[in-house]
Amino acid sequence: MILFNLDGDSELLHAKRTMGRDDKNKRADTSPAATDSLSSALDRVVIGNCIEFMDTLPEACVDMVFADPPYNLQLANELHRPNQSKVDAVNDDWDQFESFAAYDHFTRDWLSAARRVLKPDGTLWVIGSYHNIFRVGTVLQDLGYWMLNDIIWRKANPMPNFRGRRFTNAHETLIWCARSKNSKYRFNYESMKALNEDLQMRSDWYLPICSGGERLKIDGRKAHPTQKPESLIYRTIVAATNVGDIVLDPFFGSGTTGAVSKKLGRHYVGIEQEKTYAAIAEKRIAKVRRISSDELLKIEQKREQPRIPFGWLLERGLLKPGQVLMDNRRRHSARIRADGSLSTGDFKGSIHQVGAFVQKAPACNGWQFWFFERGGKLIPIDIFRQKIRAELH
Ligand SMILES: C[S@@+](CC[C@H](N)C(=O)[O-])C[C@H]1O[C@@H](n2cnc3c(N)ncnc32)[C@H](O)[C@@H]1O
C-alpha cells in the first residue's frame, strides 16, 4: 500500500475541506511527476485527501469515477430502536460539515478535481441520499457534467424508521453523468440487457444492502459504517467500462469499488483519508481474484460488430430478389429488389426506411422488423446477418 499521506492528520484534512479552489485550473498537469503519480497509485489505496491527490494526477487519465461521498447526514442525536438498543448510525467526523455552504464548497472542489482527471468520454457516478443528492446534482450541472440517468437503488432490506415519524427511507439515488455534453461515453447496453435476462435494464435497481458474509466486521462490529454492496458497483462498472479501464474512487472507504474492479479486470485508484479504512480496503482487495478468462469478461456490443449490408444476403443467395418480407404479425409486407432495397407500393428504400414507412414511425431497425416465410413459418432476416458475422470471425 502506498502511504501517500498528504498531511497525516485527519483534523487538518477536515479543515482543508473548506479551502478555496481558485487555482484549480492552473493544474492541468501532464508532467512526468503527474504520470508517476498515476502509475504508483494504480491498483493501490492512497491514504490522503482526495482533492489534493486528484490534483497530482495527469489530466484526463481515468475512464470512470465512482464516488460515495460524505452524505452530510446532520444526525443531531443518537438513534435508538424501540428496545432502546443504539442504532449504528453514521455520525463520524468525516460526515460532518458546518453548514450547507461548507458542504457545497467541498462538493464543488472534489467534483472539479474529478472532472479534470476524467477522460473526455468518461463518466462519473455519485451515490447519495435526500440529504445531499440534490445539492450534488446542482453542482454537477454547474460544472458542465452532462446528466445521463438518475438511478434509484431500491433497497430490498432497508432499515426501518424507528421513530415512526417519516416514511421508511428505502432507497438511495445514483446520478450517472458524462464529463460533458459532447462526451461519446460508453454504455454497454447489451451487457445490461444480458444481466437483466434479455430485458432492457431500467433505472430502478432492486438490490439488498450490504449484510451477512459480505459485511466486513472487526470484533463483531461493522468495519465501515457505509460499506456499499458489491452488486451495486458491479452493475455500474459493467455498464460503463471496458476490461482494462481505470476506475477512480475518491471516497474509497472499505474498498468496495477496488474489490469489484479487480474481480472484473479493471484497474482502480482508491483514495481514502482514514488510515484504518485504507488498511481494511487493502486487506480485502488482496483476497479478491480477477475473473481469469478474458473471454468471460469480454463486452459484447452490437455496435462494435461488423456492419453487414442487407444486399450481402442477396449476393450470397440467402434471400432472392422478388421474395416478400413481412413483419412478425404479417400486417406489413415489402418485396426485395435486386439492389438490396425494398419496395412497397410506390415507396422504395432500405430495410430500415421501408420498415419505418409502413409503420408511420420515425425510425425502424429493419433487421429486427422483417421476417421471411419458410415452410409456413416466419423467420427473422437477422439470422442471416448473424450467420455472415460468424463467418467473418
Ligand atoms: C460514504 S463512505 C464510502 C464507503 C465506500 N463506498 C464503501 O463501500 O466502503 C465515505 C468515505 O470517504 C472518506 N472521506 C471523506 N472525506 C474524504 C476526503 N476528503 N478525501 C478522502 N476520503 C474522504 C471517509 O473516511 C469514508 O470512509
XYZ file of C-alpha atoms and ligand atoms in Angstrom:
420
model
C 0.000 0.000 0.000
C 1.228 3.480 -0.772
C 1.283 5.673 2.255
C 0.521 8.775 0.314
C -0.238 10.567 3.493
C -0.574 14.138 2.347
C -0.532 15.599 5.815
C -1.102 12.636 8.063
C -3.570 14.449 10.261
C -7.286 13.969 9.862
C -8.051 17.171 11.842
C -6.081 19.099 9.281
C -7.811 17.283 6.442
C -11.127 18.244 7.914
C -10.094 21.896 7.982
C -8.958 21.681 4.374
C -12.349 20.622 3.144
C -13.485 24.187 3.054
C -10.385 25.682 1.438
C -10.844 27.608 -1.813
C -10.006 26.225 -5.235
C -9.463 29.439 -7.142
C -6.279 27.956 -8.554
C -7.912 24.737 -9.763
C -7.482 25.429 -13.464
C -3.784 26.033 -13.122
C -3.157 22.368 -12.532
C -3.648 20.844 -15.990
C -0.699 18.610 -15.332
C 0.668 16.096 -17.814
C 4.180 16.268 -16.383
C 6.280 13.153 -15.651
C 5.515 13.721 -11.948
C 1.789 13.509 -12.638
C 2.233 10.386 -14.756
C 4.318 8.831 -11.977
C 1.600 9.719 -9.539
C -0.906 7.740 -11.579
C 1.272 4.693 -12.138
C 2.185 4.470 -8.472
C -1.476 4.740 -7.456
C -2.784 2.200 -9.933
C -4.435 -0.741 -8.157
C -3.464 0.745 -4.802
C -5.083 2.500 -1.889
C -3.831 6.036 -1.451
C -4.128 7.491 2.030
C -4.935 11.167 1.852
C -7.336 13.891 0.927
C -8.935 13.002 -2.396
C -8.963 16.565 -3.714
C -5.276 17.046 -3.085
C -4.381 13.667 -4.515
C -6.510 14.035 -7.642
C -4.727 17.325 -8.279
C -1.431 15.424 -8.551
C -2.768 13.135 -11.293
C -2.485 13.850 -15.015
C -5.410 15.441 -16.760
C -7.872 13.039 -18.494
C -6.392 9.815 -17.139
C -9.340 7.793 -15.774
C -12.286 6.197 -17.554
C -14.828 6.218 -14.757
C -15.258 7.725 -11.305
C -17.434 6.056 -8.700
C -17.971 8.322 -5.706
C -19.747 7.646 -2.445
C -19.037 10.988 -0.744
C -19.945 12.076 2.780
C -23.739 12.480 2.907
C -23.754 15.274 5.486
C -26.432 13.360 7.386
C -26.730 16.023 10.107
C -27.645 13.499 12.797
C -28.118 15.638 15.887
C -28.935 12.870 18.384
C -28.234 9.211 18.852
C -30.813 6.918 17.282
C -32.370 4.100 19.319
C -34.531 1.144 18.404
C -37.830 0.549 20.277
C -35.919 -1.834 22.608
C -33.560 1.083 23.418
C -30.557 -0.514 21.662
C -28.460 2.083 19.856
C -28.608 2.225 16.032
C -25.203 2.082 14.389
C -25.772 5.354 12.512
C -23.239 7.405 10.560
C -22.098 10.190 12.877
C -18.405 10.091 12.044
C -16.278 13.184 11.816
C -15.833 12.765 8.051
C -19.569 13.174 7.575
C -19.864 16.464 9.479
C -19.944 19.874 7.793
C -20.524 23.238 9.430
C -23.248 24.298 7.021
C -24.814 23.555 3.651
C -22.494 26.194 2.201
C -19.446 24.315 3.502
C -20.808 21.070 2.049
C -21.475 22.734 -1.328
C -17.966 24.159 -1.346
C -16.476 20.747 -0.633
C -18.695 19.151 -3.310
C -17.647 21.707 -5.889
C -13.984 21.115 -5.058
C -13.957 17.364 -5.367
C -16.211 17.299 -8.423
C -13.932 19.835 -10.171
C -10.883 17.743 -9.348
C -12.646 14.581 -10.566
C -13.724 16.242 -13.809
C -10.143 17.265 -14.567
C -8.863 13.687 -14.275
C -11.791 12.149 -16.149
C -11.169 11.359 -19.828
C -13.312 13.417 -22.247
C -15.555 10.408 -22.870
C -15.500 9.245 -19.264
C -18.442 9.040 -16.885
C -18.971 9.661 -13.204
C -21.345 8.058 -10.729
C -22.244 9.684 -7.425
C -24.410 7.987 -4.851
C -26.297 9.912 -2.206
C -29.495 10.275 -0.246
C -32.067 13.041 0.115
C -29.631 14.774 2.478
C -27.133 15.598 -0.241
C -28.029 14.305 -3.702
C -29.945 17.392 -4.831
C -27.070 19.657 -3.828
C -24.633 17.334 -5.645
C -26.862 17.375 -8.750
C -26.824 21.175 -8.923
C -23.056 21.317 -8.648
C -22.657 18.634 -11.322
C -24.688 20.638 -13.809
C -22.982 23.903 -12.859
C -19.580 22.339 -13.553
C -20.541 21.121 -17.038
C -21.164 17.445 -16.363
C -23.957 16.033 -18.516
C -26.677 14.054 -16.760
C -27.341 10.600 -18.234
C -29.570 8.956 -15.638
C -30.580 9.085 -12.028
C -30.781 5.548 -10.746
C -32.975 4.659 -7.823
C -31.347 1.947 -5.763
C -34.361 0.415 -4.064
C -33.171 -1.458 -1.010
C -34.536 -4.966 -0.667
C -33.956 -4.841 3.095
C -33.929 -1.192 4.281
C -33.518 -0.153 7.893
C -36.948 0.583 9.428
C -37.890 4.082 10.521
C -37.635 3.598 14.278
C -39.376 6.778 15.344
C -42.340 6.265 13.016
C -42.327 9.932 12.117
C -41.472 9.549 8.432
C -41.661 7.027 5.613
C -39.099 4.247 5.741
C -36.161 5.531 3.815
C -35.857 2.632 1.389
C -33.755 3.975 -1.463
C -30.667 5.904 -2.423
C -30.019 7.756 -5.663
C -27.109 7.363 -8.023
C -26.500 10.084 -10.560
C -24.725 8.916 -13.699
C -23.262 11.654 -15.864
C -20.790 12.156 -18.669
C -17.884 14.572 -18.403
C -19.609 16.885 -20.872
C -22.494 17.110 -23.288
C -20.129 16.137 -26.129
C -18.756 13.015 -24.464
C -19.017 9.843 -26.511
C -19.498 7.904 -23.345
C -19.565 4.123 -23.033
C -22.820 2.385 -22.224
C -22.675 -1.378 -22.525
C -26.313 -1.700 -23.467
C -26.079 -5.360 -24.459
C -24.351 -6.314 -21.210
C -27.011 -4.557 -19.176
C -29.714 -6.343 -21.132
C -27.981 -9.686 -20.678
C -27.638 -9.031 -16.934
C -31.404 -8.481 -16.845
C -32.439 -11.682 -18.656
C -32.728 -10.011 -22.041
C -34.880 -7.106 -20.931
C -33.647 -3.515 -21.128
C -32.092 -2.546 -17.805
C -34.259 0.055 -16.098
C -33.243 2.959 -13.911
C -34.685 1.405 -10.732
C -32.392 -1.214 -9.253
C -33.689 -3.565 -6.593
C -30.709 -4.801 -4.626
C -30.091 -5.744 -0.999
C -27.968 -3.596 1.293
C -24.597 -4.958 2.305
C -25.140 -7.577 5.000
C -24.323 -11.148 6.018
C -20.989 -12.564 4.934
C -20.271 -9.620 2.637
C -20.302 -7.107 5.515
C -16.779 -6.619 6.849
C -16.623 -6.842 10.635
C -13.984 -6.229 13.258
C -14.667 -7.737 16.704
C -18.269 -8.270 15.665
C -18.813 -4.594 14.750
C -19.143 -3.099 11.262
C -15.663 -2.343 9.947
C -17.058 0.624 7.980
C -20.413 2.300 8.659
C -21.401 2.775 5.000
C -19.983 -0.235 3.143
C -21.875 -0.468 -0.145
C -23.000 -3.792 -1.651
C -20.728 -5.147 -4.350
C -23.767 -5.847 -6.561
C -24.442 -2.123 -6.913
C -20.931 -1.227 -8.011
C -20.695 -4.348 -10.189
C -23.576 -3.020 -12.263
C -22.068 0.447 -12.680
C -18.705 -0.942 -13.766
C -20.164 -3.476 -16.209
C -22.428 -0.744 -17.615
C -19.843 1.945 -18.212
C -16.345 0.488 -18.615
C -14.318 -1.981 -20.610
C -11.790 -4.527 -19.392
C -8.511 -2.747 -18.564
C -10.173 0.649 -17.928
C -9.259 2.731 -14.878
C -11.917 3.354 -12.225
C -11.190 6.021 -9.608
C -12.964 6.136 -6.247
C -12.157 9.300 -4.244
C -14.015 8.085 -1.121
C -12.784 4.535 -1.017
C -13.933 3.541 2.480
C -13.707 -0.235 2.812
C -12.649 -0.556 -0.856
C -15.818 -1.972 -2.452
C -15.016 -0.268 -5.772
C -11.497 -1.718 -5.748
C -12.727 -5.233 -4.941
C -15.251 -5.225 -7.793
C -12.864 -3.542 -10.257
C -10.218 -6.157 -9.603
C -12.698 -9.015 -9.974
C -13.855 -7.588 -13.316
C -10.367 -6.998 -14.721
C -10.469 -3.198 -14.415
C -7.791 -1.073 -12.749
C -8.665 1.086 -9.793
C -7.310 4.081 -7.913
C -8.732 4.310 -4.400
C -8.299 7.366 -2.189
C -9.239 7.245 1.484
C -8.262 9.705 4.167
C -8.656 7.388 7.171
C -5.715 5.021 7.590
C -7.816 2.378 9.317
C -10.281 2.180 6.434
C -7.469 2.178 3.871
C -5.880 -0.791 5.646
C -9.216 -2.634 5.708
C -9.653 -1.986 1.991
C -6.177 -3.170 1.137
C -6.602 -6.416 3.057
C -9.998 -7.015 1.471
C -8.817 -6.438 -2.104
C -5.767 -8.671 -1.655
C -8.148 -11.617 -1.236
C -10.096 -10.887 -4.452
C -9.317 -12.936 -7.562
C -9.711 -11.481 -11.058
C -12.070 -13.453 -13.298
C -9.358 -15.435 -15.051
C -10.748 -15.774 -18.556
C -10.740 -12.695 -20.794
C -13.415 -14.377 -22.875
C -15.776 -14.315 -19.887
C -15.089 -10.620 -19.297
C -15.416 -9.509 -22.898
C -18.084 -6.871 -23.515
C -20.383 -7.706 -26.406
C -21.544 -4.574 -28.136
C -23.655 -4.802 -31.237
C -22.268 -1.508 -32.454
C -18.755 -2.973 -32.399
C -19.752 -5.943 -34.548
C -19.033 -5.660 -38.270
C -21.759 -3.908 -40.233
C -23.471 -6.258 -42.681
C -25.325 -4.555 -45.557
C -28.644 -6.243 -46.368
C -27.527 -6.585 -50.021
C -24.930 -9.156 -48.979
C -27.773 -11.580 -48.243
C -28.795 -11.392 -51.919
C -25.242 -11.651 -53.233
C -24.802 -14.821 -51.198
C -28.134 -16.278 -52.324
C -29.551 -16.363 -48.798
C -32.574 -14.328 -49.965
C -33.738 -13.677 -53.527
C -34.929 -10.587 -55.419
C -38.728 -10.704 -55.652
C -39.070 -12.503 -52.323
C -41.601 -10.968 -49.916
C -40.671 -9.890 -46.372
C -43.221 -9.234 -43.664
C -43.393 -8.163 -40.038
C -43.924 -10.747 -37.310
C -47.716 -10.273 -37.343
C -47.998 -10.239 -41.136
C -49.528 -6.749 -41.079
C -46.987 -5.199 -43.440
C -45.091 -6.596 -46.395
C -42.492 -5.454 -48.929
C -40.733 -7.002 -51.909
C -36.960 -7.402 -52.138
C -35.361 -5.596 -55.117
C -32.215 -6.769 -56.892
C -30.115 -3.905 -55.449
C -30.901 -4.828 -51.835
C -33.600 -2.202 -51.320
C -37.279 -2.993 -50.617
C -40.414 -1.681 -52.259
C -43.950 -1.398 -51.012
C -46.473 0.310 -53.313
C -44.600 3.259 -54.799
C -42.225 3.561 -51.869
C -38.664 2.261 -52.136
C -35.835 2.346 -49.647
C -33.581 0.394 -47.320
C -34.966 -2.290 -44.994
C -34.939 0.389 -42.270
C -36.613 3.126 -44.328
C -39.378 0.848 -45.607
C -39.899 -0.587 -42.110
C -40.329 2.949 -40.753
C -42.588 3.950 -43.683
C -45.091 1.081 -43.314
C -45.383 1.703 -39.563
C -45.511 5.501 -39.983
C -42.674 5.548 -37.442
C -39.724 7.985 -37.370
C -37.200 5.122 -37.453
C -37.032 1.356 -37.577
C -34.389 -1.330 -37.218
C -35.139 -3.358 -40.359
C -33.035 -6.283 -39.161
C -35.411 -6.776 -36.275
C -38.611 -5.808 -38.115
C -38.547 -8.013 -41.222
C -39.158 -11.756 -41.498
C -39.314 -14.167 -44.441
C -41.500 -17.217 -44.711
C -40.221 -20.759 -44.935
C -42.425 -23.853 -44.602
C -45.282 -21.688 -43.314
C -43.098 -20.259 -40.523
C -41.805 -16.696 -40.160
C -38.032 -16.476 -39.726
C -36.187 -13.217 -38.882
C -33.831 -11.949 -41.590
C -31.393 -11.221 -38.754
C -30.398 -14.897 -38.605
C -28.601 -14.392 -41.937
C -26.771 -11.351 -40.614
C -25.608 -13.420 -37.647
C -24.553 -16.237 -39.971
C -22.414 -13.860 -42.071
C -20.913 -12.280 -38.942
C -19.990 -15.716 -37.626
C -18.231 -16.469 -40.945
C -16.269 -13.232 -40.676
C -14.809 -14.056 -37.239
C -19.573 7.049 2.362
S -18.016 6.430 2.750
C -17.579 5.377 1.376
C -17.860 3.926 1.630
C -17.433 3.025 0.481
N -18.216 3.234 -0.701
C -17.515 1.550 0.871
O -18.221 0.761 0.192
O -16.902 1.167 1.845
C -17.021 7.832 2.505
C -15.549 7.624 2.823
O -14.848 8.779 2.350
C -13.820 9.086 3.255
N -13.545 10.536 3.060
C -14.303 11.584 3.454
N -13.771 12.736 3.023
C -12.665 12.419 2.320
C -11.698 13.161 1.598
N -11.758 14.487 1.532
N -10.697 12.504 0.980
C -10.616 11.139 1.038
N -11.500 10.382 1.718
C -12.517 11.003 2.336
C -14.371 8.722 4.625
O -13.335 8.447 5.538
C -15.225 7.499 4.292
O -14.505 6.314 4.505
